[in-house]
mmCIF file of C-alpha atoms and ligand atoms in Angstrom:
data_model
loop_
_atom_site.group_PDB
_atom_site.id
_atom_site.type_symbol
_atom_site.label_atom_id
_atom_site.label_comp_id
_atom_site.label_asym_id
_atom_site.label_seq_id
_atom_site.Cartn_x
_atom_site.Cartn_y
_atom_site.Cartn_z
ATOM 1 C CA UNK A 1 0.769 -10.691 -14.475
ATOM 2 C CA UNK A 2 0.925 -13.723 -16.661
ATOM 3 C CA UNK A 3 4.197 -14.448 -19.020
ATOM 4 C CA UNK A 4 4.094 -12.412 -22.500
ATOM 5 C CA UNK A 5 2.947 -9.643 -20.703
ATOM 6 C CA UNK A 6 4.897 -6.288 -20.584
ATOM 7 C CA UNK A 7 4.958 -2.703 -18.921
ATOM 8 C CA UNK A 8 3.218 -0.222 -21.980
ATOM 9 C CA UNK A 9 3.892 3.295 -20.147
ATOM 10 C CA UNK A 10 6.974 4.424 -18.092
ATOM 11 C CA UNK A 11 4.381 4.475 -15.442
ATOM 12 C CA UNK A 12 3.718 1.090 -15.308
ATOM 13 C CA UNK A 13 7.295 0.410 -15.925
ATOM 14 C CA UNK A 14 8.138 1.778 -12.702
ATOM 15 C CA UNK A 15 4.899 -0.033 -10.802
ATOM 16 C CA UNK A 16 5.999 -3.301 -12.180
ATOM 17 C CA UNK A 17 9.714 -3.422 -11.066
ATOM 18 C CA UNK A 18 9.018 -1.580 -8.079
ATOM 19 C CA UNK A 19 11.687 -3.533 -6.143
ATOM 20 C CA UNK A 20 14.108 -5.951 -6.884
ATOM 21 C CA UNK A 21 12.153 -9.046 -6.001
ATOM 22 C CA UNK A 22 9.889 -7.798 -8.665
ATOM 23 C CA UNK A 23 12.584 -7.775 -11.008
ATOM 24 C CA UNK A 24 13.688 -11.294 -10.235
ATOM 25 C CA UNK A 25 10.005 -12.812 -10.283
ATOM 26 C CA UNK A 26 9.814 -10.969 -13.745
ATOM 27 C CA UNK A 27 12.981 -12.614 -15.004
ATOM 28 C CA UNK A 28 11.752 -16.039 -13.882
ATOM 29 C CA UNK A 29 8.642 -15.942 -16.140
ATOM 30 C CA UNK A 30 10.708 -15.017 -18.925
ATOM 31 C CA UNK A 31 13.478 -17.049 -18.278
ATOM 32 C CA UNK A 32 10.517 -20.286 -18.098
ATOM 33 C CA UNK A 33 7.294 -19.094 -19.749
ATOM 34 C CA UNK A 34 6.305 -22.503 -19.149
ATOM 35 C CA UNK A 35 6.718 -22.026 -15.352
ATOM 36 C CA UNK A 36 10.662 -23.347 -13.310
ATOM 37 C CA UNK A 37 11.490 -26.694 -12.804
ATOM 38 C CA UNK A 38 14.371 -27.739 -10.806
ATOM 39 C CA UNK A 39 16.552 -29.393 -13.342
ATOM 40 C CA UNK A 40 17.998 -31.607 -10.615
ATOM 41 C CA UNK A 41 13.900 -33.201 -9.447
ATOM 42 C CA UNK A 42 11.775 -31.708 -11.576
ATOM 43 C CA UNK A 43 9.855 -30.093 -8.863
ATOM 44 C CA UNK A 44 7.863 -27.119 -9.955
ATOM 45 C CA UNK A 45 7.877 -25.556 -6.341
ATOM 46 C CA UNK A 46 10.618 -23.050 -5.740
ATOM 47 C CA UNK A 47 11.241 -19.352 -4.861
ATOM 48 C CA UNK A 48 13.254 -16.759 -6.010
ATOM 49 C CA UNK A 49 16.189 -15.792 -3.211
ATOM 50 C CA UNK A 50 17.603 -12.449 -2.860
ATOM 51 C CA UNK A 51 21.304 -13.618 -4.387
ATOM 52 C CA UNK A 52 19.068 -14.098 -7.853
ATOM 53 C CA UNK A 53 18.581 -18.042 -7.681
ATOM 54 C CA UNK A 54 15.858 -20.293 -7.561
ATOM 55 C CA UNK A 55 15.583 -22.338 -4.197
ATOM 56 C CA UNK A 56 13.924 -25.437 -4.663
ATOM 57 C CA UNK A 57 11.224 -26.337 -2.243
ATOM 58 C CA UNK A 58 11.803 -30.431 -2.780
ATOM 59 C CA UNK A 59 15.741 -31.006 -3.119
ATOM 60 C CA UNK A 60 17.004 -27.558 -2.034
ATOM 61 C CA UNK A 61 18.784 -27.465 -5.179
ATOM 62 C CA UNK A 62 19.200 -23.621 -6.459
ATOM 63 C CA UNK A 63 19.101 -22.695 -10.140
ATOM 64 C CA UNK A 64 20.513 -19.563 -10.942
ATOM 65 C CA UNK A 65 18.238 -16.797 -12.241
ATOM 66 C CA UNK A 66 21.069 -15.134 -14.379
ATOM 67 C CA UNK A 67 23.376 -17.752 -15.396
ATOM 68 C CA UNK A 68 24.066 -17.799 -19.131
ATOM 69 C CA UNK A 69 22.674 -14.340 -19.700
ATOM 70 C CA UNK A 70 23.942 -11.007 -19.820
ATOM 71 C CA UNK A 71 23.558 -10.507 -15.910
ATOM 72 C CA UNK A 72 25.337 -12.906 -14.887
ATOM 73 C CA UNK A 73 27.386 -12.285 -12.615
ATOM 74 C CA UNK A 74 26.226 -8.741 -12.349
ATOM 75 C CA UNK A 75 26.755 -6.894 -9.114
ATOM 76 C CA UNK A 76 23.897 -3.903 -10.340
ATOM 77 C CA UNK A 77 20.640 -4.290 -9.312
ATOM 78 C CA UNK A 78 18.404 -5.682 -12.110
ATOM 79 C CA UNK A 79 15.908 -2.764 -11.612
ATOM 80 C CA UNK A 80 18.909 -0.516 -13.047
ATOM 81 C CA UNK A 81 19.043 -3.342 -15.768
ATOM 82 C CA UNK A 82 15.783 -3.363 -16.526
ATOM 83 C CA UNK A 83 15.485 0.415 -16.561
ATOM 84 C CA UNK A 84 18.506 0.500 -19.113
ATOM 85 C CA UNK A 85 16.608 -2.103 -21.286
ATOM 86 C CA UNK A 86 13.434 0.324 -21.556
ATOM 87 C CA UNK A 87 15.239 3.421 -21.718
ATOM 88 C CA UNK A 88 17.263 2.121 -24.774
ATOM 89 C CA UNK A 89 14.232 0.643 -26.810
ATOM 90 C CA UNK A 90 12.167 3.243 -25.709
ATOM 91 C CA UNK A 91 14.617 6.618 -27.732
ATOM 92 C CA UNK A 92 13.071 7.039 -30.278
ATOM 93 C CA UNK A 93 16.659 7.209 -31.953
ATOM 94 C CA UNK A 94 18.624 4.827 -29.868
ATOM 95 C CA UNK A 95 20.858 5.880 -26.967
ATOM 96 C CA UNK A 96 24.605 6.882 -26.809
ATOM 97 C CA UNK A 97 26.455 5.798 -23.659
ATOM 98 C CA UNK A 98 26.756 9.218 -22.414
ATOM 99 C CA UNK A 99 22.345 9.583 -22.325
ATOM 100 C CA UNK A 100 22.363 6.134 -20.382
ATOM 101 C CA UNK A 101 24.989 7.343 -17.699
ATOM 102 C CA UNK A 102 23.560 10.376 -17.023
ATOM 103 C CA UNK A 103 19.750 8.799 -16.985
ATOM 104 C CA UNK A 104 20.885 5.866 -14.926
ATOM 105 C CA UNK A 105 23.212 7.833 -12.763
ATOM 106 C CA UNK A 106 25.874 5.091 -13.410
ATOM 107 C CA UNK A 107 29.158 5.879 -12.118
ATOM 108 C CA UNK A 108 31.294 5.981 -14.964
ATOM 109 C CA UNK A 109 30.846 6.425 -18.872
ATOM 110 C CA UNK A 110 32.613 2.840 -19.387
ATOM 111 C CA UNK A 111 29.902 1.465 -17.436
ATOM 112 C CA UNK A 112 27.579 3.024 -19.306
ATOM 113 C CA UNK A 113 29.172 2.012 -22.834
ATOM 114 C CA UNK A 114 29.868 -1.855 -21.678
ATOM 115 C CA UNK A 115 25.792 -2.394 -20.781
ATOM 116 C CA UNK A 116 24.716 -0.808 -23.967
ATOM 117 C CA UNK A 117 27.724 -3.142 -25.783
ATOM 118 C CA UNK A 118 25.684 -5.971 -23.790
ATOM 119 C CA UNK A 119 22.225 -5.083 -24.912
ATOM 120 C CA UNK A 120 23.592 -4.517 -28.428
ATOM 121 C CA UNK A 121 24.560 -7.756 -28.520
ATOM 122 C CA UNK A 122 21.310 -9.033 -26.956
ATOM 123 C CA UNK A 123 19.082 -7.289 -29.819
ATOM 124 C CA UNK A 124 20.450 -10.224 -31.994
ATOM 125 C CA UNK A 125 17.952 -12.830 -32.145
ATOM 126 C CA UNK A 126 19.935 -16.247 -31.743
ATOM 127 C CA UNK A 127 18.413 -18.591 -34.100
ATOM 128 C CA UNK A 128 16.316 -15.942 -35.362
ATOM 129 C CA UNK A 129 14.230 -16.356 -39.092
ATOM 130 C CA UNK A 130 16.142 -15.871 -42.473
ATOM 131 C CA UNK A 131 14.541 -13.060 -44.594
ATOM 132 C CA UNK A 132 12.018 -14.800 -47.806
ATOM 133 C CA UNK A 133 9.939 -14.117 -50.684
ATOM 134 C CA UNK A 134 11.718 -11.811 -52.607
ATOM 135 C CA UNK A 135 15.194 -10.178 -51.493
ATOM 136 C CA UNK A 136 17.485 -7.232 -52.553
ATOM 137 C CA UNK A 137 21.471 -7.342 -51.590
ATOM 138 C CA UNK A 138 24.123 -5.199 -51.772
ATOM 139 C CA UNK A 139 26.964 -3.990 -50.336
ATOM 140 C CA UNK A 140 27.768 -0.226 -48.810
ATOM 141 C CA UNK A 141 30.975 1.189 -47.231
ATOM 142 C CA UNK A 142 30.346 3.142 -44.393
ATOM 143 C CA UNK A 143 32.527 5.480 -41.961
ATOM 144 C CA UNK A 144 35.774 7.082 -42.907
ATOM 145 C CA UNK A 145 36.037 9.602 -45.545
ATOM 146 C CA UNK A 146 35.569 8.357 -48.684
ATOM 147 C CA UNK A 147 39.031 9.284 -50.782
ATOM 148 C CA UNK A 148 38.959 7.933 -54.462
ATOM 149 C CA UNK A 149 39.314 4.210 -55.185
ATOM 150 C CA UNK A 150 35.939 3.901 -56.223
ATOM 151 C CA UNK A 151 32.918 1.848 -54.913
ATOM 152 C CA UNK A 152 34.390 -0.987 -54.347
ATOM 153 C CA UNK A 153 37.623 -0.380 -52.859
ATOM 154 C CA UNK A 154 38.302 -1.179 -49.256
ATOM 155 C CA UNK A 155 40.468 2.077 -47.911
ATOM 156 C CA UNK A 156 39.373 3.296 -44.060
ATOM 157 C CA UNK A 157 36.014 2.249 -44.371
ATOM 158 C CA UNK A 158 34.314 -0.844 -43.384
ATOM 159 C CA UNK A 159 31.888 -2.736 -45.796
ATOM 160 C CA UNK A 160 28.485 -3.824 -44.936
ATOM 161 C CA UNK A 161 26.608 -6.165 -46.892
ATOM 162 C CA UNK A 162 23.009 -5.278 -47.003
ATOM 163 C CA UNK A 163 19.802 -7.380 -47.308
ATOM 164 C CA UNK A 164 16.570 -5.959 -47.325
ATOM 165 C CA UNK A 165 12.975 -8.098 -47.932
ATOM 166 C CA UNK A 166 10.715 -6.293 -50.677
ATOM 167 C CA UNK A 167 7.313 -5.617 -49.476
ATOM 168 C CA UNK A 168 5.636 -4.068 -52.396
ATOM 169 C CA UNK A 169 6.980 -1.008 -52.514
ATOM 170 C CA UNK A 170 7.928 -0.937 -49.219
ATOM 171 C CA UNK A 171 10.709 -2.415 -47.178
ATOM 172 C CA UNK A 172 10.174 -5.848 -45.093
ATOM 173 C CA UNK A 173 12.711 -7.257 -42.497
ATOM 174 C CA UNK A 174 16.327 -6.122 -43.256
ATOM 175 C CA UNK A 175 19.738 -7.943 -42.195
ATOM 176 C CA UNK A 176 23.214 -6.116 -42.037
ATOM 177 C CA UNK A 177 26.811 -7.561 -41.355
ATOM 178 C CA UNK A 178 30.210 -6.501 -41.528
ATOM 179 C CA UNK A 179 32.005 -8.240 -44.521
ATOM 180 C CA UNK A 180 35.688 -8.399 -45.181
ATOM 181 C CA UNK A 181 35.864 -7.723 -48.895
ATOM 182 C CA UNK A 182 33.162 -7.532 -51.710
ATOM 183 C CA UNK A 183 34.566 -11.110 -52.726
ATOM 184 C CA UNK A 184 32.081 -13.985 -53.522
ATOM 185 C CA UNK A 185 33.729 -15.577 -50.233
ATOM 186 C CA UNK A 186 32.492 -13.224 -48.506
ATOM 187 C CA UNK A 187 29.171 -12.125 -49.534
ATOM 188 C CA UNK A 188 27.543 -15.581 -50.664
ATOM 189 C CA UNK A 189 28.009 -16.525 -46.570
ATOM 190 C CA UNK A 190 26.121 -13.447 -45.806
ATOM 191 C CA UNK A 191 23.305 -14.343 -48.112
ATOM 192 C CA UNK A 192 23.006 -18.099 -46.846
ATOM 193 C CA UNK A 193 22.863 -16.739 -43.034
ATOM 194 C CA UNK A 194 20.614 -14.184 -44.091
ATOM 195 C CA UNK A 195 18.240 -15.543 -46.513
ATOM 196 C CA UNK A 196 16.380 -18.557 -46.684
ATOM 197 C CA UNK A 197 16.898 -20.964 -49.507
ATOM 198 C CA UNK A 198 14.203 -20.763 -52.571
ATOM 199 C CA UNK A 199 14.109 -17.006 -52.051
ATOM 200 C CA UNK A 200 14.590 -14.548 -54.860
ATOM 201 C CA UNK A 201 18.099 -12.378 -54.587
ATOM 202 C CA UNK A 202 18.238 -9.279 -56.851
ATOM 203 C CA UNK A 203 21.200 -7.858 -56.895
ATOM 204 C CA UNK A 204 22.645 -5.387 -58.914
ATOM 205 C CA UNK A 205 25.494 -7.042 -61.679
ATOM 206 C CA UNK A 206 28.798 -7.427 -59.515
ATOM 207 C CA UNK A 207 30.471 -10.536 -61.417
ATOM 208 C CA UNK A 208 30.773 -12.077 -57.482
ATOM 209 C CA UNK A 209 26.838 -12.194 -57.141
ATOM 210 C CA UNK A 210 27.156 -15.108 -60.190
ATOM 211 C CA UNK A 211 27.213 -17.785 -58.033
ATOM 212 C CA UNK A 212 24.114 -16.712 -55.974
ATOM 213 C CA UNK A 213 22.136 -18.829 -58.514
ATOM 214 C CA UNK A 214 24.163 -21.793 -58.272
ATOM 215 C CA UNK A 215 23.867 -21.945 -54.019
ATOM 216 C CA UNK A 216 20.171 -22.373 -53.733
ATOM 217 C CA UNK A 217 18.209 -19.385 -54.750
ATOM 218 C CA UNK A 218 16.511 -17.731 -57.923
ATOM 219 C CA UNK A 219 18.782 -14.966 -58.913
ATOM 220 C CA UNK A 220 17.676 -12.219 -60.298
ATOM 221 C CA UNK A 221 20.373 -9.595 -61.518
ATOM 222 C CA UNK A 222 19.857 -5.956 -62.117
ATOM 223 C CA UNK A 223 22.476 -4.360 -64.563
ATOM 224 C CA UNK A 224 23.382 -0.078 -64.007
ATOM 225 C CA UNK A 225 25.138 0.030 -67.255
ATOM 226 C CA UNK A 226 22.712 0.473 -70.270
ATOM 227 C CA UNK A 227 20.020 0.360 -68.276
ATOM 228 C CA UNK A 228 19.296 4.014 -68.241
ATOM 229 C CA UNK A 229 18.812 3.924 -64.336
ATOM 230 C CA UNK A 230 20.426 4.882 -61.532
ATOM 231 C CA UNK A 231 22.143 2.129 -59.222
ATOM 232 C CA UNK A 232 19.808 3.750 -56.340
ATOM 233 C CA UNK A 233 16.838 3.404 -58.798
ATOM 234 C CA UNK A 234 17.567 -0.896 -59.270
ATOM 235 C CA UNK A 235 17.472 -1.612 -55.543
ATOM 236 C CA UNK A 236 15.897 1.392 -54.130
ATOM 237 C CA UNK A 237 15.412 -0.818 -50.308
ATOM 238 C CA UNK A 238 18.996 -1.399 -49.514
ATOM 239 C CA UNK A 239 20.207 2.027 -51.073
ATOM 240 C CA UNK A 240 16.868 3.653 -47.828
ATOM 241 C CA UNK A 241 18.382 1.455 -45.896
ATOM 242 C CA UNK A 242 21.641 2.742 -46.094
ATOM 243 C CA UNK A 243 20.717 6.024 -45.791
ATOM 244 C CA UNK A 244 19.002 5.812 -42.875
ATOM 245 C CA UNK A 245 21.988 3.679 -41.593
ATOM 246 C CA UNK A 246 24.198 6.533 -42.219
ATOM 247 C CA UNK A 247 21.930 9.322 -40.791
ATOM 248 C CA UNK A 248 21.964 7.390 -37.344
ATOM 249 C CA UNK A 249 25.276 6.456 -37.234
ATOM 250 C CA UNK A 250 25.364 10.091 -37.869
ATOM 251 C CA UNK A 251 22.799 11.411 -35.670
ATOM 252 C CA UNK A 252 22.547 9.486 -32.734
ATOM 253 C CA UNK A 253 26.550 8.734 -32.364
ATOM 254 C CA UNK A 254 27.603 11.457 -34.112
ATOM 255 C CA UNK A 255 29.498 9.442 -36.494
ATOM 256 C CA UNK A 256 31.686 8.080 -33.454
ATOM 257 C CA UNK A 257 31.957 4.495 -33.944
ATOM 258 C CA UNK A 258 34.681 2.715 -34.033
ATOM 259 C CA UNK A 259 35.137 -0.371 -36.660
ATOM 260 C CA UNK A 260 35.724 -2.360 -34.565
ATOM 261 C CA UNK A 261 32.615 -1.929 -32.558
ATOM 262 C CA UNK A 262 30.358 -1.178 -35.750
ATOM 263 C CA UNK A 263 29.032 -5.089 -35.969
ATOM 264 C CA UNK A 264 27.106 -4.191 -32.528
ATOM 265 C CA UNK A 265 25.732 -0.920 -34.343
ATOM 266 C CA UNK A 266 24.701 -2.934 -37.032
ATOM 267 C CA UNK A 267 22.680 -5.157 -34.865
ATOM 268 C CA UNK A 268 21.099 -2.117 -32.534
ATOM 269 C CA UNK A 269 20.125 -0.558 -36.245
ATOM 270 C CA UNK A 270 18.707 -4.115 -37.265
ATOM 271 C CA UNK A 271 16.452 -4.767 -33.683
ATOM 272 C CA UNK A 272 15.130 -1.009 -34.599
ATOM 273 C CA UNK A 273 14.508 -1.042 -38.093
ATOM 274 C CA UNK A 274 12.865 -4.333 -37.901
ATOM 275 C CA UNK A 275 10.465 -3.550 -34.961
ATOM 276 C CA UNK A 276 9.852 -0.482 -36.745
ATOM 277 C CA UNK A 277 6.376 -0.361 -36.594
ATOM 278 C CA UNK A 278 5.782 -1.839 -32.896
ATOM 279 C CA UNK A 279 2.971 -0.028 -31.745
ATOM 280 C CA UNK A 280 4.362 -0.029 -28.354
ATOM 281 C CA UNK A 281 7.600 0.774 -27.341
ATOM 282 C CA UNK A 282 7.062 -1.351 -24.440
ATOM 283 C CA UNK A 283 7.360 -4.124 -26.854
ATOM 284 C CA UNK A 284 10.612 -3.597 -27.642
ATOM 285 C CA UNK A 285 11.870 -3.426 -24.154
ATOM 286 C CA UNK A 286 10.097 -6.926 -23.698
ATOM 287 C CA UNK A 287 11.327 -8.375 -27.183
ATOM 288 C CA UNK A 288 15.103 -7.169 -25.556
ATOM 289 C CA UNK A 289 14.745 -8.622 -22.028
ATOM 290 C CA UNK A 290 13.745 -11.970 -23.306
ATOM 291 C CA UNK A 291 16.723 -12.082 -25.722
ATOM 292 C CA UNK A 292 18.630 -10.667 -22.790
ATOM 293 C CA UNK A 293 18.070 -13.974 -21.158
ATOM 294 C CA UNK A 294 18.713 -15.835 -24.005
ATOM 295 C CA UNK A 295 22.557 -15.102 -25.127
ATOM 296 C CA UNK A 296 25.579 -15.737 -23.611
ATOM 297 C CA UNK A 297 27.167 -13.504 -21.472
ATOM 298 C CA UNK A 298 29.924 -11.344 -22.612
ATOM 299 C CA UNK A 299 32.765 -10.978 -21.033
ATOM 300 C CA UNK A 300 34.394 -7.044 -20.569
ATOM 301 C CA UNK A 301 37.051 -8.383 -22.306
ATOM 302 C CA UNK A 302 35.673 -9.335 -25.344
ATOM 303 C CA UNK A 303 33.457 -6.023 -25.878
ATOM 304 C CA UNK A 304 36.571 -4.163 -25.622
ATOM 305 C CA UNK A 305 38.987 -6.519 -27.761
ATOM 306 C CA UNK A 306 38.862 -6.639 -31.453
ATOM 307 C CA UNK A 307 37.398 -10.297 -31.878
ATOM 308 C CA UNK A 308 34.030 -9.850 -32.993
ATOM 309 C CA UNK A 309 35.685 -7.313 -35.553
ATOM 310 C CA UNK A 310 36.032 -8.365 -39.564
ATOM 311 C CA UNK A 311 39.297 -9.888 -39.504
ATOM 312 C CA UNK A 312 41.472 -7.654 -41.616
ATOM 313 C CA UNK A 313 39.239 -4.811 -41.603
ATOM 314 C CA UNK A 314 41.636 -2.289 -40.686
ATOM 315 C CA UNK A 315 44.749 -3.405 -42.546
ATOM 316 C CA UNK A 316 45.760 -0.956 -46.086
HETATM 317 ZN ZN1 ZN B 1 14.734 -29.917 -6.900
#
């Protein structure tokens, strides 16, 4: 098995990562696609041990397999790890943390809701490309129960700016993130982490999308009123978008996700949408273990605390 390569069938899944050694030597090639070396000698000869680190055959130095990665410090085998990852990617729908407890046989729900917390946050490319050519925005509330105040107004939902690459007339790559207000200081950030300069933004005529000409990128504004159209109608890719945001939120968690927690829904959504048309699940479940390996871990802590939550988001 040579790095890049990946398990296509739950079959092979289960030949592959057989044992836990198998797990570990699977992790390595990820983890170095260019092959280890000991950081300490730069030796190239070194084996895996069964406490997940790499023993160095010149200095003795280890490395550890896990470090910096959402195992570490796990006390689960990977092979349950591994068989999360490719039960998650491989729903067709996404997974609630009551499906992976009961597949996995994990011990208790909260287990079962921290890991998929974990891989959520794993599905989030670091460093990953900025959507180009040609680029709808807008922003959606979503959650709560919508009570007057009109479009715009921030009551118990949370709003999520939207940015969606036009393909044609298709959809491309899509972004999503949780935004405090519909303010310029809050949505011409989103746009500059989610679009590359030079691109061209349509958005619809909110007086805060002004300045999107002014910060590096051709703006191209689409106006509801006079226009004879509907607001769907002048960015029909974010408005699909959004709908199929809803329905899963909908469907898969039966609407049961807290605000606090919907940034990490936003980013499972994202990793779905934009693999979309991966013509092997198996693919995903690689595509997730490798970004697995690259993120920090998370502490329990922080999944359950409100930090990674828009500040303000819940105040009147
Ligand atoms: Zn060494």
């Amino acid at each position: 098995m040579a790095a890049g390569e990946y398990p296509r069938t739950l079959p092979e899944f289960d030949a592959w990562f057989a044992t836990e050694d198998d797990c570990r030597q699977y992790l390595v090639k990820l983890r170095w696609p260019a092959g280890f070396r000991c950081p300490r000698c730069s030796s190239t000869k070194a084996w895996p041990t069964k406490r997940g680190l790499m023993h160095c055959k010149g200095c003795g130095h280890q490395t550890s397999i896990t470090s910096g990665t959402i195992f570490h410090r796990t006390r689960s085998p990977l092979r349950l790890w591994l068989q999360a990852m490719w039960w998650v990617t491989t729903q067709k729908n996404g997974a609630s943390a009551l499906g992976l407890q009961r597949i996995l046989g994990l011990g208790s729900y909260e287990t079962a809701w921290t890991w998929l917390h974990k891989l959520r946050r794993a599905m989030v490319r670091p460093g990953r490309d900025r959507l180009s050519g040609e680029v709808e925005v807008d922003e959606t509330f979503v959650g709560g129960v919508e009570k007057g105040g009109g479009r715009r107004h921030i009551g118990k939902k949370a709003l999520v700016a939207v940015a969606a690459e036009i393909r044609g007339t298709a959809i491309g790559r899509i972004r999503l993130q949780c935004v405090r207000d519909s303010s310029a200081r809050s949505l011409l950030p989103f746009i500059q982490q989610a679009v590359a300069p030079g691109t061209v933004v349509v958005t619809d005529g909110l007086p805060t999308y002004v300045g999107v000409g002014d910060i590096g990128y051709v703006h191209r504004r689409k106006v509801v009123q006079g226009s004879g159209q509907e607001a769907d109608a002048l960015l029909p890719r974010v408005h699909r978008v959004v709908s199929l945001l809803k329905r899963w939120l909908l469907g898969t968690h039966q609407g049961g996700v807290e605000r606090a927690h919907l940034p990490y829904y936003l980013d499972e959504f994202t990793f779905r949408f934009n693999r979309r048309a991966s013509r092997h699940r198996g693919l995903l479940s690689y595509r997730l273990m490798q970004q697995a390996l690259a993120v920090d871990p998370v502490p329990y802590g922080r999944l359950i605390g409100r930090s990674d939550a828009p500040p303000d988001l819940g105040a009147p």
